[in-house]
PDB file of C-alpha atoms and ligand atoms in Angstrom:
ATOM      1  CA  UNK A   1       0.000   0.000   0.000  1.00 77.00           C
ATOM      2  CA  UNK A   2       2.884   2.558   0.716  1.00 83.00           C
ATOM      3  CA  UNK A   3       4.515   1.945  -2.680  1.00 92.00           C
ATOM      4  CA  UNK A   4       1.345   1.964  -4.523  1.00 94.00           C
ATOM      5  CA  UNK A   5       0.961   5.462  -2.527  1.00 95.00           C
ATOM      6  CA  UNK A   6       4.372   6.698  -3.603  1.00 95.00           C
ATOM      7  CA  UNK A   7       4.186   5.440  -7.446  1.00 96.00           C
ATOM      8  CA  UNK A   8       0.680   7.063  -7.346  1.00 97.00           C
ATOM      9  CA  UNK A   9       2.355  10.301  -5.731  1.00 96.00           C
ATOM     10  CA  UNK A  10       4.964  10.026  -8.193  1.00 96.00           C
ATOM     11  CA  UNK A  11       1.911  10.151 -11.074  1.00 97.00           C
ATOM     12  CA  UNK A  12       0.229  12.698  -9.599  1.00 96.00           C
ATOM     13  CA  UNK A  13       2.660  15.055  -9.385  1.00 96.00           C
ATOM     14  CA  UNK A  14       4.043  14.895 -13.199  1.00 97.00           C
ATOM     15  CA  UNK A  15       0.129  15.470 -13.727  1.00 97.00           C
ATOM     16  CA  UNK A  16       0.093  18.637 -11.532  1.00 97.00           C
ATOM     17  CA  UNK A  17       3.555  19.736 -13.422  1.00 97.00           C
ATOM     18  CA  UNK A  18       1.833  19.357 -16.383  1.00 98.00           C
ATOM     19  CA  UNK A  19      -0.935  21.504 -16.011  1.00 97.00           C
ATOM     20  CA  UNK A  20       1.572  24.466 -14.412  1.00 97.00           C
ATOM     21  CA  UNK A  21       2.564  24.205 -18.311  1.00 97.00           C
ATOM     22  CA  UNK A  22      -0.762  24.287 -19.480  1.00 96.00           C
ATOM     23  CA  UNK A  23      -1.477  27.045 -17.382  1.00 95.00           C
ATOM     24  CA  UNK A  24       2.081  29.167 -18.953  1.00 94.00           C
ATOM     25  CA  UNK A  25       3.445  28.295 -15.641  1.00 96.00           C
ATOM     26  CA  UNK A  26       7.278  26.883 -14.835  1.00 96.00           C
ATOM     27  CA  UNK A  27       6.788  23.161 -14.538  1.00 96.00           C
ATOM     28  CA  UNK A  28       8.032  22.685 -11.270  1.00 96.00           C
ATOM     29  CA  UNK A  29       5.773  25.922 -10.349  1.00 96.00           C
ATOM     30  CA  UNK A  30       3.604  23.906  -7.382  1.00 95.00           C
ATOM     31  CA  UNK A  31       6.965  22.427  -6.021  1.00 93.00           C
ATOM     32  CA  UNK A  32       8.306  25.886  -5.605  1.00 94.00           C
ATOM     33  CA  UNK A  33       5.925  27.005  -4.057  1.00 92.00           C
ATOM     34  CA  UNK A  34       6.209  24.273  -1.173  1.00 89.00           C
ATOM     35  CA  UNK A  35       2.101  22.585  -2.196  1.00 90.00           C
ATOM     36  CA  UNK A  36       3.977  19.060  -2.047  1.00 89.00           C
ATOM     37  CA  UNK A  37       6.457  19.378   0.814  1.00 88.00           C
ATOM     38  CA  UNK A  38       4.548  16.869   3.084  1.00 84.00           C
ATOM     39  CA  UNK A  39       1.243  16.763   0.748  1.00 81.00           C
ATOM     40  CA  UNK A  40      -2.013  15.947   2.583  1.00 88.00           C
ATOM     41  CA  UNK A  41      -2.233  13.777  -0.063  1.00 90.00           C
ATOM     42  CA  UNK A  42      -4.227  10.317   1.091  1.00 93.00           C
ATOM     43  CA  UNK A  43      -5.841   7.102  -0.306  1.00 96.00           C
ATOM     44  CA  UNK A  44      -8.914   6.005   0.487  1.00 96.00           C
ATOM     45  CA  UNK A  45     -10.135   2.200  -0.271  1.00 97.00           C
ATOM     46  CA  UNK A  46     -13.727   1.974  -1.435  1.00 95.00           C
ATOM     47  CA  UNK A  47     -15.805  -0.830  -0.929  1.00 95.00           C
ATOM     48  CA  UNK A  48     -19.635  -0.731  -2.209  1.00 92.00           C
ATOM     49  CA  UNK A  49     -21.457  -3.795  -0.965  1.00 89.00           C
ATOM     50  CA  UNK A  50     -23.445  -5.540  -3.676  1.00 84.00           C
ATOM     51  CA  UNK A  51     -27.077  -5.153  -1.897  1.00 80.00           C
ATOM     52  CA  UNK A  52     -29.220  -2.064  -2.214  1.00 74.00           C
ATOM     53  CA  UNK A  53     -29.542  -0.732   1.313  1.00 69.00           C
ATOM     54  CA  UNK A  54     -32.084   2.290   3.326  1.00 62.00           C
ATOM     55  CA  UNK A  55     -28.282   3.884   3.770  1.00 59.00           C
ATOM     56  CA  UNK A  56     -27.917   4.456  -0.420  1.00 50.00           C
ATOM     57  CA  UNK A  57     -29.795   7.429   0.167  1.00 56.00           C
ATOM     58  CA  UNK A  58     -31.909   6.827  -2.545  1.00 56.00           C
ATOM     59  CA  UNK A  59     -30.036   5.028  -5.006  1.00 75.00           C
ATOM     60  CA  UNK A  60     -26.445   6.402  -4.249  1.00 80.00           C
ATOM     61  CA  UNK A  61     -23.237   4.479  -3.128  1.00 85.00           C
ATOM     62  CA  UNK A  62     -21.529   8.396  -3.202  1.00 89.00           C
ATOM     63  CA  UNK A  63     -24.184  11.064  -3.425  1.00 91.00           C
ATOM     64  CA  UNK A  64     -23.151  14.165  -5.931  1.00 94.00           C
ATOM     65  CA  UNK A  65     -19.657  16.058  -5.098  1.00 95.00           C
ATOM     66  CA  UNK A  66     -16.448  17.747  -5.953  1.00 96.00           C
ATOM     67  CA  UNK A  67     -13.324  16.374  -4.470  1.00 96.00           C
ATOM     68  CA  UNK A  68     -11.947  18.899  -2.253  1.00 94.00           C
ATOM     69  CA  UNK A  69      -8.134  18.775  -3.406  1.00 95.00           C
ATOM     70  CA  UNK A  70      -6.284  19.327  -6.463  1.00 96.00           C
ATOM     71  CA  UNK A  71      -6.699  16.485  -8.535  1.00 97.00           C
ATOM     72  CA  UNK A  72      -7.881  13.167  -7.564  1.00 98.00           C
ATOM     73  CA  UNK A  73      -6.329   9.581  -9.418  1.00 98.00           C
ATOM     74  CA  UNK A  74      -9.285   7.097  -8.862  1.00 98.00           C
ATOM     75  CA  UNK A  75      -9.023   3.088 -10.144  1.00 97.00           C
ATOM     76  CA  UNK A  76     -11.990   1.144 -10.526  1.00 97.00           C
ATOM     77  CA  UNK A  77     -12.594  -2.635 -10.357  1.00 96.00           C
ATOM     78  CA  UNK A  78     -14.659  -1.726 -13.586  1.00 96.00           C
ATOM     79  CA  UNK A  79     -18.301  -2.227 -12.256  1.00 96.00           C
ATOM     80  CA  UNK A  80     -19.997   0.846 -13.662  1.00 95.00           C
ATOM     81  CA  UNK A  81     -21.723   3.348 -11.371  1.00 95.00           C
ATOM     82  CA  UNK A  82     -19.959   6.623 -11.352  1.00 97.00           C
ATOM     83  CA  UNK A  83     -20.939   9.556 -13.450  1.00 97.00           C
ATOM     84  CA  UNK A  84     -20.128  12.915 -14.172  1.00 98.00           C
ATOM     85  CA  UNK A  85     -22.145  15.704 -14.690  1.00 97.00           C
ATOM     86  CA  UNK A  86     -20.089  18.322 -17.238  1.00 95.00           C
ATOM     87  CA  UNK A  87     -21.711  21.632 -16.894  1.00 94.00           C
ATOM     88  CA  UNK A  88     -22.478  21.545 -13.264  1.00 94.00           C
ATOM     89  CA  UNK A  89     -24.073  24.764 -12.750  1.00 92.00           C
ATOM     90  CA  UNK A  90     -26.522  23.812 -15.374  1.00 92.00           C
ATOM     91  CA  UNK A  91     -30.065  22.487 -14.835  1.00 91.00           C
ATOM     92  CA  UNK A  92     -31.602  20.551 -15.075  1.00 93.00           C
ATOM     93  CA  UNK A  93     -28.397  17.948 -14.352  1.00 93.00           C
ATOM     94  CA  UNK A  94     -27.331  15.782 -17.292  1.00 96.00           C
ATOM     95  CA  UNK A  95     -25.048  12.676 -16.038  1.00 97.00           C
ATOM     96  CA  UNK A  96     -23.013  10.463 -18.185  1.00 97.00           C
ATOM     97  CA  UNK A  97     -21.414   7.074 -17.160  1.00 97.00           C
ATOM     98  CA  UNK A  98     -17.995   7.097 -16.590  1.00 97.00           C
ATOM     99  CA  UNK A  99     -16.835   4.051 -18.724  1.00 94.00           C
ATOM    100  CA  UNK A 100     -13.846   1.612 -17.253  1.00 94.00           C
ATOM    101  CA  UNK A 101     -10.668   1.986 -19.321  1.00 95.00           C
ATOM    102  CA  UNK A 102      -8.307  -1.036 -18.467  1.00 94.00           C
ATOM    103  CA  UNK A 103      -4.840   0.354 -16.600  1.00 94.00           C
ATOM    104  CA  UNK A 104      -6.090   3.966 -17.027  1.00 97.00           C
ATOM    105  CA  UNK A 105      -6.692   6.354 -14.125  1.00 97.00           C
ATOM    106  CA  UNK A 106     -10.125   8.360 -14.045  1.00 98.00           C
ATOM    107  CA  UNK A 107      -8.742  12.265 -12.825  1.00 98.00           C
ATOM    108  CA  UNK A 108     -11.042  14.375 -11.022  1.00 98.00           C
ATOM    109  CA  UNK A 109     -10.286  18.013 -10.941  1.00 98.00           C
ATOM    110  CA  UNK A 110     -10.598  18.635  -7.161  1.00 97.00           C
ATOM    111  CA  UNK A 111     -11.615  22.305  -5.836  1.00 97.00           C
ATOM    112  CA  UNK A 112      -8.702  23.359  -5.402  1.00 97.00           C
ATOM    113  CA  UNK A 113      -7.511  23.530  -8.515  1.00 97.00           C
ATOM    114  CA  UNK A 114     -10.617  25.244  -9.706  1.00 98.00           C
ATOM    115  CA  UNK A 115      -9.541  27.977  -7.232  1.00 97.00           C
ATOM    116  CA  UNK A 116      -5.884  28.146  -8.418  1.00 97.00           C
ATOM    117  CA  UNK A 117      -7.336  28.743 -11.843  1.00 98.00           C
ATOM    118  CA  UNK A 118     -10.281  30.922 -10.715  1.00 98.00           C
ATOM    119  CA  UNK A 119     -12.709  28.162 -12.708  1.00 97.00           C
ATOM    120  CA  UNK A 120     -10.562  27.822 -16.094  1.00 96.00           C
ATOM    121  CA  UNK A 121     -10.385  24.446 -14.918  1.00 97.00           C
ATOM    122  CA  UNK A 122     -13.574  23.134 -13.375  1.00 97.00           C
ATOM    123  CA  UNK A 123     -14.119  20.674 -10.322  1.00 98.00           C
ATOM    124  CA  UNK A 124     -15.338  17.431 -11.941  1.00 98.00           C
ATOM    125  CA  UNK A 125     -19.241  16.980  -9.956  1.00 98.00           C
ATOM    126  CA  UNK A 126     -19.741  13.469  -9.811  1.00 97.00           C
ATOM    127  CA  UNK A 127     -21.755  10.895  -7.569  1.00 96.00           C
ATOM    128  CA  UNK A 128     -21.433   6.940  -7.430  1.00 95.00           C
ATOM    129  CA  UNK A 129     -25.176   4.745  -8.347  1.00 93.00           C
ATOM    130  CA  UNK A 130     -25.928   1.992  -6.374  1.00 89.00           C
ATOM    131  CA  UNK A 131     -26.137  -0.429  -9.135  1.00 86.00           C
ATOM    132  CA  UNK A 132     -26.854  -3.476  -6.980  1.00 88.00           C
ATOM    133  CA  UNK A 133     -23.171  -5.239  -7.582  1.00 92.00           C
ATOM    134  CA  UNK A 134     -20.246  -5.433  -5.383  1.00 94.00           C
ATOM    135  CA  UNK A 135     -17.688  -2.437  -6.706  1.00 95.00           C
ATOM    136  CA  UNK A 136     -14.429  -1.716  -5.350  1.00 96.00           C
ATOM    137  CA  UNK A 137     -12.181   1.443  -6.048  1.00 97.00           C
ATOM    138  CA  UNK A 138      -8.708   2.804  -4.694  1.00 97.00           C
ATOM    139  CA  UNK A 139      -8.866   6.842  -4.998  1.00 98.00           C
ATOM    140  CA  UNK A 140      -5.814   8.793  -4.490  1.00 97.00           C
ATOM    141  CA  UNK A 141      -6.978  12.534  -3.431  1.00 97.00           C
ATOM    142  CA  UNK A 142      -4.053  14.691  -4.192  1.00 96.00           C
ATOM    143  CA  UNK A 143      -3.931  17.320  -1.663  1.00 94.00           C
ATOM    144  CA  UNK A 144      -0.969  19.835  -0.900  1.00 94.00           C
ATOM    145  CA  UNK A 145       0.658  20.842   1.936  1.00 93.00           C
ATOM    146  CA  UNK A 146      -1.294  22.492   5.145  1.00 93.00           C
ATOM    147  CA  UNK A 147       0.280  25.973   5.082  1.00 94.00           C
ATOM    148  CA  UNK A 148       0.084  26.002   1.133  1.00 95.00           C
ATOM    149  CA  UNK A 149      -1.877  29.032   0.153  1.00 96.00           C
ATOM    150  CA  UNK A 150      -4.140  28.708  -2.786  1.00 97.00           C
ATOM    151  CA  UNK A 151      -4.741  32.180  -4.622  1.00 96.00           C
ATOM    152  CA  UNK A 152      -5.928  32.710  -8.253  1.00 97.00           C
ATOM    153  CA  UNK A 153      -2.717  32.470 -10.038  1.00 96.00           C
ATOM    154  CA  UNK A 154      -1.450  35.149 -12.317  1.00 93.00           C
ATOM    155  CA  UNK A 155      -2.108  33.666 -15.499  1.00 92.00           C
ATOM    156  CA  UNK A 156      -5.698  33.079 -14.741  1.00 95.00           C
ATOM    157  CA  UNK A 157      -7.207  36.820 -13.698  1.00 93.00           C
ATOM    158  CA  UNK A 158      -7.200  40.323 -15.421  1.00 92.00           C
ATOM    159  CA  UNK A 159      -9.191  42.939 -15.480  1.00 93.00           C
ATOM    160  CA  UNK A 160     -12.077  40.774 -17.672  1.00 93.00           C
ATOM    161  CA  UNK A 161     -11.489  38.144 -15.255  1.00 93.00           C
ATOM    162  CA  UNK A 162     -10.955  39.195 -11.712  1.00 97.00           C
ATOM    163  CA  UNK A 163     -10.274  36.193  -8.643  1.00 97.00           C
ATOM    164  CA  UNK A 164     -13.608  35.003  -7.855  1.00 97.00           C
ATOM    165  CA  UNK A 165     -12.579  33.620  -5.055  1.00 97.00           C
ATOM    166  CA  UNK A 166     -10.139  34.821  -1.733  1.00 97.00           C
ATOM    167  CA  UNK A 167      -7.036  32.980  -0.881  1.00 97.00           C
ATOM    168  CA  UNK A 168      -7.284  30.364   1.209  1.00 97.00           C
ATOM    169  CA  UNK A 169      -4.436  28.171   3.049  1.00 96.00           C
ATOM    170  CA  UNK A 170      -5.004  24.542   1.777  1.00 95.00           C
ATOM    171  CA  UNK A 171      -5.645  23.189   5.578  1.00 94.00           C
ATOM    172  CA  UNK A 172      -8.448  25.453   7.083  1.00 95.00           C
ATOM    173  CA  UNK A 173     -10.570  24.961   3.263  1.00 94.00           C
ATOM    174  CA  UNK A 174     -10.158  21.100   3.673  1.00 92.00           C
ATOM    175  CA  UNK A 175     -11.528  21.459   7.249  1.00 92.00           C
ATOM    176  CA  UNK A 176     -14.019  23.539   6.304  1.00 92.00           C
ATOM    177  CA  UNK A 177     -15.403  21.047   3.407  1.00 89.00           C
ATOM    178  CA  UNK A 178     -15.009  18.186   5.370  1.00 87.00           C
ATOM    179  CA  UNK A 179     -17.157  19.483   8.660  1.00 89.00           C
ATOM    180  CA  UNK A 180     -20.038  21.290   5.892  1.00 88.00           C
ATOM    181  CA  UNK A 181     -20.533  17.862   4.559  1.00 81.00           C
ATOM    182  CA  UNK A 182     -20.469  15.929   7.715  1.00 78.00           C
ATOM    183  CA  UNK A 183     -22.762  18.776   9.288  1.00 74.00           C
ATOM    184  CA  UNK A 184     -24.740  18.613   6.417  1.00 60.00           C
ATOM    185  CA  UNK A 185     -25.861  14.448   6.896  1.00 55.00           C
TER     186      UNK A 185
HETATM  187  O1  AKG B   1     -15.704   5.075  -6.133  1.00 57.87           O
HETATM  188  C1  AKG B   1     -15.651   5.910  -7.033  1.00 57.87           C
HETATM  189  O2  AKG B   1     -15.665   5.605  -8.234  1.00 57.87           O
HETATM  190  C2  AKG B   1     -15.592   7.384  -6.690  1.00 57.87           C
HETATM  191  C3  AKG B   1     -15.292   7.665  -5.244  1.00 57.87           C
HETATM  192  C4  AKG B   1     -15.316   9.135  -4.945  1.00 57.87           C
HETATM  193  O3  AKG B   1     -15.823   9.926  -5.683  1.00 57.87           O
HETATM  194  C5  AKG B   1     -14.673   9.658  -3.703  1.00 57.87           C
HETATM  195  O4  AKG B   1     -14.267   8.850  -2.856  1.00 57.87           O
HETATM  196  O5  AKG B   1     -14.554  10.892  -3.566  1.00 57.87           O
HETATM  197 FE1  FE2 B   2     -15.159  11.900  -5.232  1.00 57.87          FE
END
C-alpha cells in the first residue's frame, strides 16, 4: 500500500507539473511554491457492498460532489456506477457514465484547482449509483501541503477576469469542506 501510494504520488505530481505548463506556468511551479512538501495527499479504499440498502440514500453508493483537493487519481474494479455531470451549474443535471478503461486512471479536478485557476479548470461533480453489484475502487486525493496558500494564479485573472474567489491556506478549506458535509448528513 505505501509503494502503490508513492508510485501514485509520483503520477500525480508529473500530472500537476503538467498543467503548471498548461497554465504558462514553470513546470516545477507547485513544487516551488512548497504545495507538495509533506502533501495531505491520502488514499482512500472503497468498498460498495453488492445489496441495495435504506443507507444508499436513494439510489447512491456516493451522493453528488467535488473532491476537495487538487486532482484526484481514482481506479476502478470496472463495475460501472460513477458519473459525471459536465456543466455543473446547469439544470436541469445531465449525467453520463464514466466508462472503465483497463490500466487507465479516471482524474477528477478537485476544488482546489478550480480555485488556483479561478474556474478555467472546473471541479469534476460526480456521484457513485448503487447499481446493486459489489464495486471496489482505490482513490488517491491529491492534496498539498497544510500551510500552502491557494490564490488565483497570475495567469488566470485580469481585469475581464478578476479572482472570484479569496485565498485560502489549503488546511483550514479542507476542514471547512469536510465538517459542511459531515454537518450537512
Ligand atoms: O468510487 C468511485 O468511483 C468514486 C469515489 C469518490 O468519488 C470519492 O471517494 O470521492
Ligand atoms: Fe469523489
Amino acid at each position: 500500500m505505501e509503494s502503490y501510494y508513492e508510485k501514485v504520488l509520483m503520477v500525480g505530481k508529473r500530472l500537476i507539473s503538467l498543467i503548471a505548463l498548461a497554465l504558462n506556468l514553470d513546470d516545477q511551479f507547485f513544487e516551488k511554491i512548497g504545495a507538495f512538501h509533506s502533501p495531505m495527499s491520502f488514499l482512500r479504499l472503497i468498498h460498495y457492498p453488492g445489496e441495495l440498502s435504506a443507507s444508499d440514500n436513494g439510489n447512491f453508493g456516493a451522493s453528488a460532489h467535488s473532491d476537495y483537493g487538487m486532482v484526484t487519481l481514482l481506479v476502478t474494479d470496472g463495475v460501472p456506477g460513477l458519473q459525471i455531470c459536465r456543466e455543473k451549474d446547469k439544470h436541469p443535471q445531465h449525467w453520463e457514465d464514466v466508462h472503465h478503461v483497463d490500466g487507465a486512471f479516471i482524474v477528477n479536478v478537485g476544488d482546489l484547482l478550480e480555485r488556483w485557476t479561478n474556474c478555467l479548470f472546473r471541479s469534476t461533480l460526480h456521484r457513485v449509483l448503487a447499481v446493486g453489484q459489489e464495486r471496489y475502487s482505490v482513490a488517491f486525493f491529491c492534496d498539498p501541503h497544510y500551510d500552502c496558500v491557494v490564490e488565483c494564479l497570475e495567469s488566470c485573472c485580469g481585469e475581464t477576469s478578476p479572482p472570484r474567489f479569496p485565498p485560502i491556506r489549503c488546511g483550514d478549506h479542507l476542514e471547512e469542506r469536510i465538517r459542511t458535509s459531515y454537518a450537512s448528513k
